């Protein structure tokens, strides 16, 4: 296998995964998708990792899309197979990961890049970021969950405007539309992500993972999100974190979640 396309760094209980193909504006080729998939699974298994920050290297791009040079020659059958594989391997995996992921959008987030950011649980963008789903300008539709996740985040009308025009929106508009949680200066981007992470790591990881499961349940066909919430709420009462959280409150001290 050729050199790795991602960089992994740890700061306390926060793992930063940086997509590192700056000359190609961090475009997602199949090797990068596989490496990201493995890195997310590893981070989820590592109990020392409580938050993941996902970003792109360089100052220009988070991810400028799937690697156009790679998918230019696909057939109908390959397109279907690879779309399904991509969903399973990376985009659904990220959305359903029990460890929360913050996407730090440091520049262009286009096509598969925006789809990756939308699979994360939170999004923070630098004010120079530009976001869009330009697939129809290439004769395809978003194939890594964009038609669904964009509509869930910004509503059907705005999603179809972005998809049909293939245009890019600014970070400011993205925040107003609900696509990103926060906008910062380029220099303040990682600081803001770490600030959010530092609030998250103080809380119960097991409760956060169950909350992710319950929130996501709303978007799964045939699954009743309220029923999932009831089930997972009940399950919290069997966790050490629940005992620690409530004991700490009663004893007027800060909880020490393991
Ligand atoms: N793929 C491959 N290379 C890319 C790339 C991409 N998506 N985006 C940029 N690059 C490369 C450029 O080719 C260029 O390489 P060299 O020519 O220097 O070798 C280098 O990055 C720098 O790009 P530019 O010279 O174009 O930089 P500019 O500042 O002038 O422009 C830009 C920045 C982001 C506006 C421009 O690079 C651009 O329009 N990029 C393409 C954006 C785009 O259309 N992305 C693809 C969206 S479609 C699939 C499922 C999903 C998908 C595909 C398949 N399957 C299930 C199979 C998703 C598709 C998409 O993501």
PDB file of N, CA and C in Angstrom, residues 7 19 52 65 71 75 77 88 117-118 136 143 151 155 164 173 180 191 206-207 209 256 258:
ATOM      1  N   UNK A   7      -3.412  11.602   8.820  1.00  0.00           N
ATOM      2  CA  UNK A   7      -2.501  11.813   9.958  1.00  0.00           C
ATOM      3  C   UNK A   7      -3.359  11.702  11.219  1.00  0.00           C
ATOM      4  N   UNK A  19      -7.117  14.494   6.973  1.00  0.00           N
ATOM      5  CA  UNK A  19      -7.002  13.929   5.617  1.00  0.00           C
ATOM      6  C   UNK A  19      -5.877  14.689   4.926  1.00  0.00           C
ATOM      7  N   UNK A  52     -13.617  12.776  18.481  1.00  0.00           N
ATOM      8  CA  UNK A  52     -12.775  12.755  17.277  1.00  0.00           C
ATOM      9  C   UNK A  52     -12.984  14.071  16.539  1.00  0.00           C
ATOM     10  N   UNK A  65     -14.151  16.799  -2.490  1.00  0.00           N
ATOM     11  CA  UNK A  65     -15.024  15.819  -3.130  1.00  0.00           C
ATOM     12  C   UNK A  65     -14.389  14.458  -3.253  1.00  0.00           C
ATOM     13  N   UNK A  71     -13.352   8.064 -10.177  1.00  0.00           N
ATOM     14  CA  UNK A  71     -14.703   7.549 -10.487  1.00  0.00           C
ATOM     15  C   UNK A  71     -15.161   7.859 -11.915  1.00  0.00           C
ATOM     16  N   UNK A  75     -18.904   2.067 -14.296  1.00  0.00           N
ATOM     17  CA  UNK A  75     -20.124   1.640 -15.006  1.00  0.00           C
ATOM     18  C   UNK A  75     -21.312   1.784 -14.046  1.00  0.00           C
ATOM     19  N   UNK A  77     -23.212  -0.569 -12.813  1.00  0.00           N
ATOM     20  CA  UNK A  77     -23.110  -1.567 -11.736  1.00  0.00           C
ATOM     21  C   UNK A  77     -22.055  -1.167 -10.711  1.00  0.00           C
ATOM     22  N   UNK A  88     -21.581   2.051   3.728  1.00  0.00           N
ATOM     23  CA  UNK A  88     -21.323   1.127   4.835  1.00  0.00           C
ATOM     24  C   UNK A  88     -19.972   1.407   5.485  1.00  0.00           C
ATOM     25  N   UNK A 117     -18.553  15.569   5.979  1.00  0.00           N
ATOM     26  CA  UNK A 117     -18.797  16.514   7.088  1.00  0.00           C
ATOM     27  C   UNK A 117     -20.207  16.320   7.651  1.00  0.00           C
ATOM     28  N   UNK A 118     -21.169  16.048   6.755  1.00  0.00           N
ATOM     29  CA  UNK A 118     -22.549  15.872   7.230  1.00  0.00           C
ATOM     30  C   UNK A 118     -22.747  14.550   7.967  1.00  0.00           C
ATOM     31  N   UNK A 136     -24.251  17.256  -9.776  1.00  0.00           N
ATOM     32  CA  UNK A 136     -25.025  17.292 -11.035  1.00  0.00           C
ATOM     33  C   UNK A 136     -24.260  18.018 -12.144  1.00  0.00           C
ATOM     34  N   UNK A 143     -23.757  10.661  -3.994  1.00  0.00           N
ATOM     35  CA  UNK A 143     -23.878   9.207  -3.842  1.00  0.00           C
ATOM     36  C   UNK A 143     -23.388   8.685  -2.507  1.00  0.00           C
ATOM     37  N   UNK A 151     -30.861  17.290   3.161  1.00  0.00           N
ATOM     38  CA  UNK A 151     -32.273  17.625   3.387  1.00  0.00           C
ATOM     39  C   UNK A 151     -32.627  17.549   4.870  1.00  0.00           C
ATOM     40  N   UNK A 155     -33.397  21.185   5.294  1.00  0.00           N
ATOM     41  CA  UNK A 155     -34.752  21.135   4.729  1.00  0.00           C
ATOM     42  C   UNK A 155     -34.675  20.830   3.234  1.00  0.00           C
ATOM     43  N   UNK A 164     -29.394  21.223  -7.083  1.00  0.00           N
ATOM     44  CA  UNK A 164     -29.736  21.488  -8.488  1.00  0.00           C
ATOM     45  C   UNK A 164     -28.885  22.596  -9.096  1.00  0.00           C
ATOM     46  N   UNK A 173     -23.707  31.569   5.403  1.00  0.00           N
ATOM     47  CA  UNK A 173     -25.013  31.022   4.987  1.00  0.00           C
ATOM     48  C   UNK A 173     -25.214  29.622   5.558  1.00  0.00           C
ATOM     49  N   UNK A 180     -23.959  24.141   9.497  1.00  0.00           N
ATOM     50  CA  UNK A 180     -22.830  24.070  10.438  1.00  0.00           C
ATOM     51  C   UNK A 180     -23.246  24.680  11.771  1.00  0.00           C
ATOM     52  N   UNK A 191      -9.180  25.633  17.657  1.00  0.00           N
ATOM     53  CA  UNK A 191      -9.417  26.032  19.055  1.00  0.00           C
ATOM     54  C   UNK A 191     -10.903  25.855  19.419  1.00  0.00           C
ATOM     55  N   UNK A 206     -20.752   6.881  27.820  1.00  0.00           N
ATOM     56  CA  UNK A 206     -21.776   5.868  27.525  1.00  0.00           C
ATOM     57  C   UNK A 206     -23.119   6.552  27.257  1.00  0.00           C
ATOM     58  N   UNK A 207     -23.425   7.613  28.014  1.00  0.00           N
ATOM     59  CA  UNK A 207     -24.690   8.321  27.771  1.00  0.00           C
ATOM     60  C   UNK A 207     -24.656   9.021  26.404  1.00  0.00           C
ATOM     61  N   UNK A 209     -23.026   8.082  23.765  1.00  0.00           N
ATOM     62  CA  UNK A 209     -23.170   7.100  22.680  1.00  0.00           C
ATOM     63  C   UNK A 209     -24.634   6.661  22.545  1.00  0.00           C
ATOM     64  N   UNK A 256     -16.516  11.697  38.013  1.00  0.00           N
ATOM     65  CA  UNK A 256     -15.280  11.176  37.434  1.00  0.00           C
ATOM     66  C   UNK A 256     -15.662   9.954  36.592  1.00  0.00           C
ATOM     67  N   UNK A 258     -15.427   7.038  34.018  1.00  0.00           N
ATOM     68  CA  UNK A 258     -14.300   6.209  33.558  1.00  0.00           C
ATOM     69  C   UNK A 258     -14.354   6.080  32.049  1.00  0.00           C
TER      70      UNK A 258
END
